[in-house]
Short mmCIF file of C-alpha atoms (C1' of nucleotides) in Angstrom, two decimals:
data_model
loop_
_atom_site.label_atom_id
_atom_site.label_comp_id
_atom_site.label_asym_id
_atom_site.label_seq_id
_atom_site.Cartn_x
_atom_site.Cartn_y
_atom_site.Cartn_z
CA UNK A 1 0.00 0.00 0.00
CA UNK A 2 1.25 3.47 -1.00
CA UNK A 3 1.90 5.78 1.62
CA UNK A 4 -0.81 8.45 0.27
CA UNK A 5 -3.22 5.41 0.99
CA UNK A 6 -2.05 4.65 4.45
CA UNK A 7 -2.79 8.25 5.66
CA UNK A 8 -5.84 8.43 4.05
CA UNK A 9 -6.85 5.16 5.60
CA UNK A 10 -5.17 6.34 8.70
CA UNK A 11 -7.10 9.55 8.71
CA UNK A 12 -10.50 7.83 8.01
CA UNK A 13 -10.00 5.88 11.40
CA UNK A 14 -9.29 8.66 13.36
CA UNK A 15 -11.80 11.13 12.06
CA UNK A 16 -14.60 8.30 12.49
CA UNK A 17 -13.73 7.94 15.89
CA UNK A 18 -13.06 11.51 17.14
CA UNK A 19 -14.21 13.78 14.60
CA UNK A 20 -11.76 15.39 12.76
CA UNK A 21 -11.97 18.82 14.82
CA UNK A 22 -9.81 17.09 17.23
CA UNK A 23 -7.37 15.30 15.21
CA UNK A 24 -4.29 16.69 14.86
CA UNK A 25 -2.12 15.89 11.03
CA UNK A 26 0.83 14.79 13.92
CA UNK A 27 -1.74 11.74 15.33
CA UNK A 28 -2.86 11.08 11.60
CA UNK A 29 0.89 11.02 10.81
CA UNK A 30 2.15 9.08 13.31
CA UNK A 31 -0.70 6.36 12.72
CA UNK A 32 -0.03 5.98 9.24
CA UNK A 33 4.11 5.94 10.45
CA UNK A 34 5.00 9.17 8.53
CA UNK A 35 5.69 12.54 9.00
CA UNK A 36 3.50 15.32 9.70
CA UNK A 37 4.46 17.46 6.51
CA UNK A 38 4.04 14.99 4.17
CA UNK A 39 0.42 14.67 4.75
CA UNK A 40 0.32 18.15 3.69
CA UNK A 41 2.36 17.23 0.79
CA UNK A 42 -0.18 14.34 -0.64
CA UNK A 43 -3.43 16.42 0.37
CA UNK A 44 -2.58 20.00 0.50
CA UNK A 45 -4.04 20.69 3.74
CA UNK A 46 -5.87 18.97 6.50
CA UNK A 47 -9.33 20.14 4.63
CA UNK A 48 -7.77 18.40 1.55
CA UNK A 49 -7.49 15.23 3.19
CA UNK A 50 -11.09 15.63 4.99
CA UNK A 51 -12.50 15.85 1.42
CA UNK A 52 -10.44 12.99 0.14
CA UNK A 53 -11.68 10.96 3.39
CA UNK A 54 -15.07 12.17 2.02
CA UNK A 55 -15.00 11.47 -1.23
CA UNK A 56 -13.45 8.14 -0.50
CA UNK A 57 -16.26 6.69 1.94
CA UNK A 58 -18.67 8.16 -0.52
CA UNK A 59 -17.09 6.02 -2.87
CA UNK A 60 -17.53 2.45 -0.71
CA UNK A 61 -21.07 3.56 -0.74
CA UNK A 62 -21.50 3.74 -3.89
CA UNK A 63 -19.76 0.46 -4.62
CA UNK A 64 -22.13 -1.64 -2.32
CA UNK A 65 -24.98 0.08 -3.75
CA UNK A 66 -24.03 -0.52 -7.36
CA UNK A 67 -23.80 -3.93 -6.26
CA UNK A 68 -26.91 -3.82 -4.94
CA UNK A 69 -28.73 -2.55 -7.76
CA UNK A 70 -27.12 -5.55 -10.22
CA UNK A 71 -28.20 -7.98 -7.11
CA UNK A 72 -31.10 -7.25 -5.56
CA UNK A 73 -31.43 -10.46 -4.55
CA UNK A 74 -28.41 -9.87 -1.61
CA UNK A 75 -30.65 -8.14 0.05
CA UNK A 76 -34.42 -10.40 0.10
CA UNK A 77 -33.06 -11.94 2.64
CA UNK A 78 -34.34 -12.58 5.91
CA UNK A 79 -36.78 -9.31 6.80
CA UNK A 80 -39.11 -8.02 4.43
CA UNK A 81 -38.23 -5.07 4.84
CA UNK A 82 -34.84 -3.90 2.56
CA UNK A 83 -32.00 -3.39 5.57
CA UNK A 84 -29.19 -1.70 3.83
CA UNK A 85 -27.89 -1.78 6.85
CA UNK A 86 -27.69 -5.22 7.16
CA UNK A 87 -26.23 -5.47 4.18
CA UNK A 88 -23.86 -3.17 4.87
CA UNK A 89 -22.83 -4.93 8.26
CA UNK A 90 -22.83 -8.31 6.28
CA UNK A 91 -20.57 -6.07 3.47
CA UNK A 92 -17.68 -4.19 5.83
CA UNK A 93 -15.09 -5.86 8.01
CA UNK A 94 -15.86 -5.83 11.35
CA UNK A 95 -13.33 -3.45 12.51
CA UNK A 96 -14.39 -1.18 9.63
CA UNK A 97 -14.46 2.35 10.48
CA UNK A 98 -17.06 3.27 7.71
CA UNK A 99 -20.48 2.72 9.60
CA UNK A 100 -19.02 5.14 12.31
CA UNK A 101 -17.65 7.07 9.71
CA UNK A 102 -20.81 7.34 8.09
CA UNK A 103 -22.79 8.82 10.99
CA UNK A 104 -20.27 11.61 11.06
CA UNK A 105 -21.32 11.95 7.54
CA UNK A 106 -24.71 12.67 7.47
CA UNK A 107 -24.61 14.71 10.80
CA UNK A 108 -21.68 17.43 9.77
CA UNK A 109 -24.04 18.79 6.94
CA UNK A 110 -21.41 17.71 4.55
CA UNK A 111 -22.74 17.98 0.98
CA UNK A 112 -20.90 14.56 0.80
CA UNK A 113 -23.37 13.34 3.45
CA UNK A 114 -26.53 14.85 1.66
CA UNK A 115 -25.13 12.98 -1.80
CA UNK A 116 -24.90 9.79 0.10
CA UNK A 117 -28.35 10.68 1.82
CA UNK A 118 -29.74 11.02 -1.42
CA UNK A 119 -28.68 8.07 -3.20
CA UNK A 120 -30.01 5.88 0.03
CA UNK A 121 -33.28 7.02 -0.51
CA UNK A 122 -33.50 6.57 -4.46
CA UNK A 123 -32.52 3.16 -3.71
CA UNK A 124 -35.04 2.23 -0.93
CA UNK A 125 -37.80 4.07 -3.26
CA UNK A 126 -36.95 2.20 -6.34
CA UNK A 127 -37.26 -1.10 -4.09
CA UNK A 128 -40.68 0.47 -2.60
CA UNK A 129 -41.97 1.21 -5.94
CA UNK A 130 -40.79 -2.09 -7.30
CA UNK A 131 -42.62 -3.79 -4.49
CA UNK A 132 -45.82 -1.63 -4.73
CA UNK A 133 -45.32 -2.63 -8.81
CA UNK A 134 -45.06 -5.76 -7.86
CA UNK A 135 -48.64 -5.76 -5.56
CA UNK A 136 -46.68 -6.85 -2.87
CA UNK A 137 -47.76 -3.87 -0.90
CA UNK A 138 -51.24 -3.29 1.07
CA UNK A 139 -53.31 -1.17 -1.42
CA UNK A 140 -53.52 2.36 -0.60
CA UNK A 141 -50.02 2.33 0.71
CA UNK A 142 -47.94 5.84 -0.15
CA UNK A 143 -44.37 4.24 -1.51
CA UNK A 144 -43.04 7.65 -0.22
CA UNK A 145 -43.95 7.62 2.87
CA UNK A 146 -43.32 3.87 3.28
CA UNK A 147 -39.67 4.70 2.23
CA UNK A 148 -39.28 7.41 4.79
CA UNK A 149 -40.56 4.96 7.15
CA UNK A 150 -37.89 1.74 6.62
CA UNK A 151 -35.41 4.47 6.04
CA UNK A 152 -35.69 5.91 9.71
CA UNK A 153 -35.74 2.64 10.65
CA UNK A 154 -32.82 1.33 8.97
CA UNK A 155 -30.18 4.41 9.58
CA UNK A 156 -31.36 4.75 13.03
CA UNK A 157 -30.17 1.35 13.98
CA UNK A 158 -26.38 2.27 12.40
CA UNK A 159 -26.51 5.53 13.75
CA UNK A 160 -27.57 4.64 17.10
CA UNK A 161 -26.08 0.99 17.70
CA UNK A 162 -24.00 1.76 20.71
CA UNK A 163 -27.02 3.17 22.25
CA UNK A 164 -29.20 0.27 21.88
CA UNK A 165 -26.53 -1.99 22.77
CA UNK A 166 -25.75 -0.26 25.93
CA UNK A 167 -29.20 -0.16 27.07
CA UNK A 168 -30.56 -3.72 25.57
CA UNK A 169 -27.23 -5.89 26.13
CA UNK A 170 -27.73 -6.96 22.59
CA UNK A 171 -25.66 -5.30 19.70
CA UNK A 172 -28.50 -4.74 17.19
CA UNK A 173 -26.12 -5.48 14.33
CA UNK A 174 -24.80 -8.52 15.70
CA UNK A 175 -26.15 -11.75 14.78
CA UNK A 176 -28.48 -12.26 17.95
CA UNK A 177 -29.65 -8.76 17.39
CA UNK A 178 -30.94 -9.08 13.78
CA UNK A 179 -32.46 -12.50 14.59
CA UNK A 180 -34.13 -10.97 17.41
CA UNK A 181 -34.74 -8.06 15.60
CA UNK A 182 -35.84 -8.76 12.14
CA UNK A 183 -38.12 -11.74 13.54
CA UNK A 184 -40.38 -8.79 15.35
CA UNK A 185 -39.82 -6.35 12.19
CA UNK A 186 -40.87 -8.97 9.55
CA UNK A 187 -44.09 -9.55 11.89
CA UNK A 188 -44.87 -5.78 12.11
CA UNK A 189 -44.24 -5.53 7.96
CA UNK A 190 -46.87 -8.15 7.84
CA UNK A 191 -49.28 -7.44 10.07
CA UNK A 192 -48.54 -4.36 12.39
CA UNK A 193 -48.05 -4.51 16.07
CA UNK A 194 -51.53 -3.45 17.27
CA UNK A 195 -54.41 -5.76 17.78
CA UNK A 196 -57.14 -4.60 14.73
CA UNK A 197 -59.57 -2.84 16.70
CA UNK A 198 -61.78 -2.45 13.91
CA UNK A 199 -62.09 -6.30 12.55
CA UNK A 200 -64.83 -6.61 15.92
CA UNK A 201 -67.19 -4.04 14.59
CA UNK A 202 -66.39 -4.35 10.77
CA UNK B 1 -31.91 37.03 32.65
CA UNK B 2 -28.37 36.87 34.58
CA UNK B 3 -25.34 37.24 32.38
CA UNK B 4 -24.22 33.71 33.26
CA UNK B 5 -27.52 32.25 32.09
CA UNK B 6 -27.11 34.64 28.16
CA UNK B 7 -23.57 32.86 28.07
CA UNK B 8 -24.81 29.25 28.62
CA UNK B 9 -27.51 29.91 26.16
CA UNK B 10 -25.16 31.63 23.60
CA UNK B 11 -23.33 28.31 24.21
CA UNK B 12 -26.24 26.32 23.51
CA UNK B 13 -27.29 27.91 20.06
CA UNK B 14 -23.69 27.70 18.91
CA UNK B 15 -22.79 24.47 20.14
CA UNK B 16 -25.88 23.14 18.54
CA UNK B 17 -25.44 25.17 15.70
CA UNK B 18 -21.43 24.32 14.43
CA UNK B 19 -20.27 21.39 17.41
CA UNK B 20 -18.54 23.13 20.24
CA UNK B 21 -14.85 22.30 18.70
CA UNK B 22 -15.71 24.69 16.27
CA UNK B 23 -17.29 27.40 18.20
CA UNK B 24 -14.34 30.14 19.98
CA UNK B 25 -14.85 31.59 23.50
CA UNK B 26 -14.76 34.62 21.56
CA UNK B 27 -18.16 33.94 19.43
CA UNK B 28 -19.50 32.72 22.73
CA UNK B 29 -18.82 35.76 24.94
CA UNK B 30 -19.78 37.92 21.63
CA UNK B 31 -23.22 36.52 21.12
CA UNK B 32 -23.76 37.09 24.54
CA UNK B 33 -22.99 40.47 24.88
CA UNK B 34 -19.91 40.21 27.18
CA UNK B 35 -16.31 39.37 26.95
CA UNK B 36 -14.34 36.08 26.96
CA UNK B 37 -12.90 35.75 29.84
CA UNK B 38 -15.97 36.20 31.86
CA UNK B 39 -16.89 32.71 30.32
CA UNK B 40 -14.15 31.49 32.07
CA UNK B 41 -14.44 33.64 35.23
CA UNK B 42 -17.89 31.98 34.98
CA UNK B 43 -17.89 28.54 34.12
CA UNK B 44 -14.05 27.43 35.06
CA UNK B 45 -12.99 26.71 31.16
CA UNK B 46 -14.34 25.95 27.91
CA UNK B 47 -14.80 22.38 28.73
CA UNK B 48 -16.45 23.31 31.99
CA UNK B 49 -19.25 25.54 30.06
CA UNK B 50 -19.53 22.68 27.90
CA UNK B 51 -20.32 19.79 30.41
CA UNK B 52 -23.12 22.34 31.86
CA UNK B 53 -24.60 22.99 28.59
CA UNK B 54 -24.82 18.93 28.29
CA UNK B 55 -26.22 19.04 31.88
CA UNK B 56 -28.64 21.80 30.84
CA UNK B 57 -30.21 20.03 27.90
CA UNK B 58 -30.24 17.01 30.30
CA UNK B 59 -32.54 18.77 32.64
CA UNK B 60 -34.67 19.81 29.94
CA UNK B 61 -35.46 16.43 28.48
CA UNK B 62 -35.82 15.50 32.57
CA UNK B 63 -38.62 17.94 32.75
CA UNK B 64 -40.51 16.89 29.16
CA UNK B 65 -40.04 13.14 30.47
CA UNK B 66 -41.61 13.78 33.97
CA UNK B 67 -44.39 15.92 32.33
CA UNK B 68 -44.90 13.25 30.05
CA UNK B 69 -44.78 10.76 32.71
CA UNK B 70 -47.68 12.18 34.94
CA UNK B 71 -49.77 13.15 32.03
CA UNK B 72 -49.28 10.11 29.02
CA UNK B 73 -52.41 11.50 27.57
CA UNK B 74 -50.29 14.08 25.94
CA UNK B 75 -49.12 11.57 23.64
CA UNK B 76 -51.85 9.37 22.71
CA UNK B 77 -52.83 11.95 20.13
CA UNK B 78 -52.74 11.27 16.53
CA UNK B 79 -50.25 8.20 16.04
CA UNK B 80 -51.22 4.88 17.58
CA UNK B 81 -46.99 4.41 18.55
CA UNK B 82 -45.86 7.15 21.07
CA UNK B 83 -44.32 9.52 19.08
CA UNK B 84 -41.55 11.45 21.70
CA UNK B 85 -40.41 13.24 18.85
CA UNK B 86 -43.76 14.83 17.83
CA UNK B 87 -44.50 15.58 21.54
CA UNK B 88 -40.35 17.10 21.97
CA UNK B 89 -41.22 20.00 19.05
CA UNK B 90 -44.95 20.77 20.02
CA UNK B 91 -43.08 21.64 23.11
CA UNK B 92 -40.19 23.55 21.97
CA UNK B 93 -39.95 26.71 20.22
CA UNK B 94 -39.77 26.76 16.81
CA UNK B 95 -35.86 28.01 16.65
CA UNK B 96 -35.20 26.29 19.76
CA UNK B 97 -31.51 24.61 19.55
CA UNK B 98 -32.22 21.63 21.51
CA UNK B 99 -32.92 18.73 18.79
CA UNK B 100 -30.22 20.11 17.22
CA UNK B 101 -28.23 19.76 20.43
CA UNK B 102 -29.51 16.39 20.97
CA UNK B 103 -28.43 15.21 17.67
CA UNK B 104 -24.35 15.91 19.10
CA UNK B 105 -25.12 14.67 22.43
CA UNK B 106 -26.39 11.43 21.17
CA UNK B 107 -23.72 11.06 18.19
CA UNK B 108 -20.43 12.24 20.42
CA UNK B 109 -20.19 9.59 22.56
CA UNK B 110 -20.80 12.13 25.93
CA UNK B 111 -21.80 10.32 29.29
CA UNK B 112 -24.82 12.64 29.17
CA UNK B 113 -26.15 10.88 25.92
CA UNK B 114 -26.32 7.76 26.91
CA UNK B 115 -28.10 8.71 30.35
CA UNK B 116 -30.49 10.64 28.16
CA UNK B 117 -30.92 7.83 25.86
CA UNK B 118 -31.66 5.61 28.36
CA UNK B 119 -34.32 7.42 29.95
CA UNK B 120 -35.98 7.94 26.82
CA UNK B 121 -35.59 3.94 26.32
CA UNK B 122 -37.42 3.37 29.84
CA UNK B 123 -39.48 5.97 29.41
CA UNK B 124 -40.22 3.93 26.08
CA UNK B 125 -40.71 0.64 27.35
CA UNK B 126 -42.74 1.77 29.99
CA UNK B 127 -45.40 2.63 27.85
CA UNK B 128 -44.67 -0.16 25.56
CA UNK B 129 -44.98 -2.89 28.59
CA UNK B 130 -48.49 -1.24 29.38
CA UNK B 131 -49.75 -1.98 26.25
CA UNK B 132 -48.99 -5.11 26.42
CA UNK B 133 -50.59 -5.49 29.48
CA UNK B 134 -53.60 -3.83 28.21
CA UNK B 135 -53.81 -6.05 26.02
CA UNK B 136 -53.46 -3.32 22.53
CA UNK B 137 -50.34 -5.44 21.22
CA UNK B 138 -51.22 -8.30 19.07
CA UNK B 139 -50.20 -11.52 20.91
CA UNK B 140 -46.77 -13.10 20.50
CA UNK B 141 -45.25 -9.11 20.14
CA UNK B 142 -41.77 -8.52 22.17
CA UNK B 143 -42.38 -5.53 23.83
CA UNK B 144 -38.60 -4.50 24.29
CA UNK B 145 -37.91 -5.02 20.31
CA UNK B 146 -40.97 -3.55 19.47
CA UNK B 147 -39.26 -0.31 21.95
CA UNK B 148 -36.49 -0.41 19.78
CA UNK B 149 -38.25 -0.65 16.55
CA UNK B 150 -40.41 2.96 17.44
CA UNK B 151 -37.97 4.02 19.55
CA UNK B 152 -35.44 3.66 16.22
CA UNK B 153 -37.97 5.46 13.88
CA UNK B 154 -38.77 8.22 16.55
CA UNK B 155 -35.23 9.44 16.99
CA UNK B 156 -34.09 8.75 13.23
CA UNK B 157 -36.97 11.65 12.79
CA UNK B 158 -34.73 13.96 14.89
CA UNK B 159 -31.52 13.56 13.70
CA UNK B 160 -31.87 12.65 9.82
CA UNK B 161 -34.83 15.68 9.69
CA UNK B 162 -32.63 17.68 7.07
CA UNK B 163 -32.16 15.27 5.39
CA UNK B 164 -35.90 13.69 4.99
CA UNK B 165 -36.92 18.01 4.52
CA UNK B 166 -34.25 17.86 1.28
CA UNK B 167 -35.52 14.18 -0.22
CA UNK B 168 -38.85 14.36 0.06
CA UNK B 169 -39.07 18.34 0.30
CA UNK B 170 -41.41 18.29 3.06
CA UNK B 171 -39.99 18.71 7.10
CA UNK B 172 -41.19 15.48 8.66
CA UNK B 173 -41.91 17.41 11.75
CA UNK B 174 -43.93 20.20 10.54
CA UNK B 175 -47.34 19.96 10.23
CA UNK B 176 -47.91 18.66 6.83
CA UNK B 177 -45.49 16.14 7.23
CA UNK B 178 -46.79 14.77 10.84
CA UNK B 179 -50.08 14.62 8.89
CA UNK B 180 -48.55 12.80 5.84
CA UNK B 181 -46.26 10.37 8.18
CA UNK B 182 -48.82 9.97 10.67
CA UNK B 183 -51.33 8.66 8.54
CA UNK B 184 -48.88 5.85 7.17
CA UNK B 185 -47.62 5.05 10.41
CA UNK B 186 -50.99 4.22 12.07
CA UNK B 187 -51.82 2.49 9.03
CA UNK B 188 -48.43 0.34 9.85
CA UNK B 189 -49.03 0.46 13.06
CA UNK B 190 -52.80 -1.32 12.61
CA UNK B 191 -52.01 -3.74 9.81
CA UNK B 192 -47.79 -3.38 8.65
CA UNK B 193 -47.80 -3.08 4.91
CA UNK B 194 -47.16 -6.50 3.28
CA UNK B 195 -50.01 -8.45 1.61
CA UNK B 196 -50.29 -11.29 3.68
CA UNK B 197 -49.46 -14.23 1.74
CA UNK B 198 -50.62 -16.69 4.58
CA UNK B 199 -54.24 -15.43 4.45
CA UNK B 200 -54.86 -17.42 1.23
CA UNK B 201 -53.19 -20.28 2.49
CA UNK B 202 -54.27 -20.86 6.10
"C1'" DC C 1 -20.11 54.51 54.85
"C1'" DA C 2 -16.21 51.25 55.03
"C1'" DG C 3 -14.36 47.46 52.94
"C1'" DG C 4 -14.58 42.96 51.20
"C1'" DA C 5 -16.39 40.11 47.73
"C1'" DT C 6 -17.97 39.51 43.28
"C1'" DA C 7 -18.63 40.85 38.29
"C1'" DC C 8 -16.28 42.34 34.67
"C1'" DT C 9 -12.75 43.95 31.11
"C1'" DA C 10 -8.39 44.95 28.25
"C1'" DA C 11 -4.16 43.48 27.64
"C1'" DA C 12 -0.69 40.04 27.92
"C1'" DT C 13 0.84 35.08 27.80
"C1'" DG C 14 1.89 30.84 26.17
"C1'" DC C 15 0.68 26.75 23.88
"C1'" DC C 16 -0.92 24.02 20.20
"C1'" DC C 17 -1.20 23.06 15.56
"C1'" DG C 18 -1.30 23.73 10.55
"C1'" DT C 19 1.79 25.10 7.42
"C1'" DT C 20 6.30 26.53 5.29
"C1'" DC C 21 11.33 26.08 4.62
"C1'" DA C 22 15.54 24.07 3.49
"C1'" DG C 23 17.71 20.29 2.61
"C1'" DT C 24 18.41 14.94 1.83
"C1'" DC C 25 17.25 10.75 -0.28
"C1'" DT C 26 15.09 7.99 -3.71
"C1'" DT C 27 13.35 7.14 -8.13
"C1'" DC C 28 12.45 7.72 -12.67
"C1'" DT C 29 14.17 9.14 -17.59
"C1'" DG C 30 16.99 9.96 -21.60
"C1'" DC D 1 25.23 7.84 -15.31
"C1'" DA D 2 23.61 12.63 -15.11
"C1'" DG D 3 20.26 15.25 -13.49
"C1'" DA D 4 15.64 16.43 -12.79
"C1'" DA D 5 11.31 15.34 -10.28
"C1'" DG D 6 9.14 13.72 -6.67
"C1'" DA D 7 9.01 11.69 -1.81
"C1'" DC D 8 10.23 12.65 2.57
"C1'" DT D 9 12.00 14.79 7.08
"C1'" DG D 10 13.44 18.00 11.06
"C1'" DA D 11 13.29 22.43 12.30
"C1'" DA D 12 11.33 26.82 12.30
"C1'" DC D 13 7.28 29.95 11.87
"C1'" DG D 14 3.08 32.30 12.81
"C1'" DG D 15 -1.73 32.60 13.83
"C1'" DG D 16 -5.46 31.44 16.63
"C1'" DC D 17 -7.26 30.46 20.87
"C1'" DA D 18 -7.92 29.29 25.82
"C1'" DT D 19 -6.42 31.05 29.80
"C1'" DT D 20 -3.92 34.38 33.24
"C1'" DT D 21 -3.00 38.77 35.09
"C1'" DA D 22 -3.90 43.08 36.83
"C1'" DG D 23 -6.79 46.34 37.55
"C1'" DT D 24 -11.64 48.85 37.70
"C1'" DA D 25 -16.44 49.05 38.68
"C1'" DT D 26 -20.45 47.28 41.16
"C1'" DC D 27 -22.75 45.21 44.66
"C1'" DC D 28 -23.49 43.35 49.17
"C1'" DT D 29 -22.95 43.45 54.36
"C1'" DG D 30 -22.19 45.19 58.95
#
DNA sequence: CAGGATACTAAATGCCCGTTCAGTCTTCTG
DNA sequence: CAGAAGACTGAACGGGCATTTAGTATCCTG
């Protein structure tokens, strides 16, 4: 690996895990075992690299989703609903620094993290139409709003995974958490969660 | 109001606004009217105004939780899930910079997140639990992953509300799109949105 | 009203950090 | 193999920023 790769792989780390406000180019450096003025010499500046580290995740996104698109079929798996996320999970290393990465992403107000925003949501609403198409979907069902919907549900669980680990004991992400957790969600895509008050008087 | 109180909400707007690494005592102590080092006179240091900002916020979600708490018909409203979310911006000002505070505090990792998440969590499950003893859930339903599936879609409302607004051009949280969401989610809510494929079968 | 505490400021301090400089080493190219 | 271009480093630089200092005004309290 080139050295202009190990900082920039160096850099993604660190800015994933501590925001790049309070990395300095000497931790980036020493991480990726060079100095601090070459950094500036392969990227320019420190904003440089933090648009190359952009760019670049961007990049793995678009990847999985392009390989989504050719093979939809990845993703049918076990909930009905479509869990990028999943996917995603399934996708990355374990030690991968993109999911983290990612929630920096879409919460900086980055244009790179409305882009990536952006394409997410084609691709869940070409899967809802395709489903809605495919009169898979309850009549009278808004394929919009039915995106929005599995959307929420689908970032939330990246973007707040540490959360509902810490308070459930069970990484959602982790193999007992999707069993646990697409089991339930593939119930309430079926049939909702409330008891049909209105079958009694129907 | 006292001067201390104008810096820690100065604090709170900016903080909210641009992340606190990227906010100066300076812009503090100038949208507040006074001069820098009376934030430190007042608050110890930078990172001292910052940990009672987080404390602040804290209290503030205390408060909407213990209202909430003594009087759940607030939230029964529309939606047939407890929407915190909805009930959080009826109850803020318009330009108030808490979600946008929340957002950080749940994304940076701060001690103060994750004792606000979990309250929101038992707050959650609380109501979740008495459902199920009521007997509103459909039979068979795990109350804590159904917590985590609303609880997921609630919050992912908060913090990915840009980005929803710039998609779908309408603010999930305003009135139109409550009305718009809130329809679909009942709906989902009542009977998911899947055709059941059993019910010709069985 | 004395006088101590607190609120407050302008100016000074010192550190951290991104960037530049000057120079060496390595690697292509003709 | 010459010699130019790029890769790379240690040392210096300079700006920005949190914090300290020293001193003034304002407010309590007896």
């Amino acid at each position: 690996m080139t050295r202009r790769a190990a900082i920039r792989d160096a850099a993604t780390r660190l800015f994933a895990e501590h925001g790049p406000e309070r990395v300095t180019l000497k931790q980036i450096a020493d991480a990726a075992g060079v100095s601090a003025p070459l950094v500036v010499h392969h990227f320019g500046s420190k904003d440089g690299l933090k648009q190359v580290v952009d760019d670049h995740v961007g990049r793995v996104f678009d990847d999985l989703f392009a390989e989504f698109s050719e093979h939809p079929e990845l993703l049918a798996a076990p909930a009905g609903g479509a869990s990028l996320a999943e996917l995603l999970t399934r996708h990355l290393p374990p030690d991968s620094p993109v999911p983290a990465y990612l929630r920096r992403l879409l919460l900086s107000g980055a244009p790179e993290g409305y882009r990536l925003f952006r394409r997410w949501y084609e691709l869940s609403l070409g899967f809802t139409v395709a489903m809605h198409e495919a009169g898979v979907l309850r009549p009278g069902t808004d394929p919009v709003a039915l995106t929005v919907f599995l959307m929420a549900d689908d970032l939330a669980t990246i973007l707040l995974r540490d959360h509902f680990a810490d308070v459930t004991g069970v990484d959602p992400l982790s193999a007992e958490g999707l069993a646990r957790w697409g089991e339930q969600a593939l119930s309430i895509c079926r049939h909702g969660f409330l008891v049909d008050n209105e079958e009694g008087t129907e």
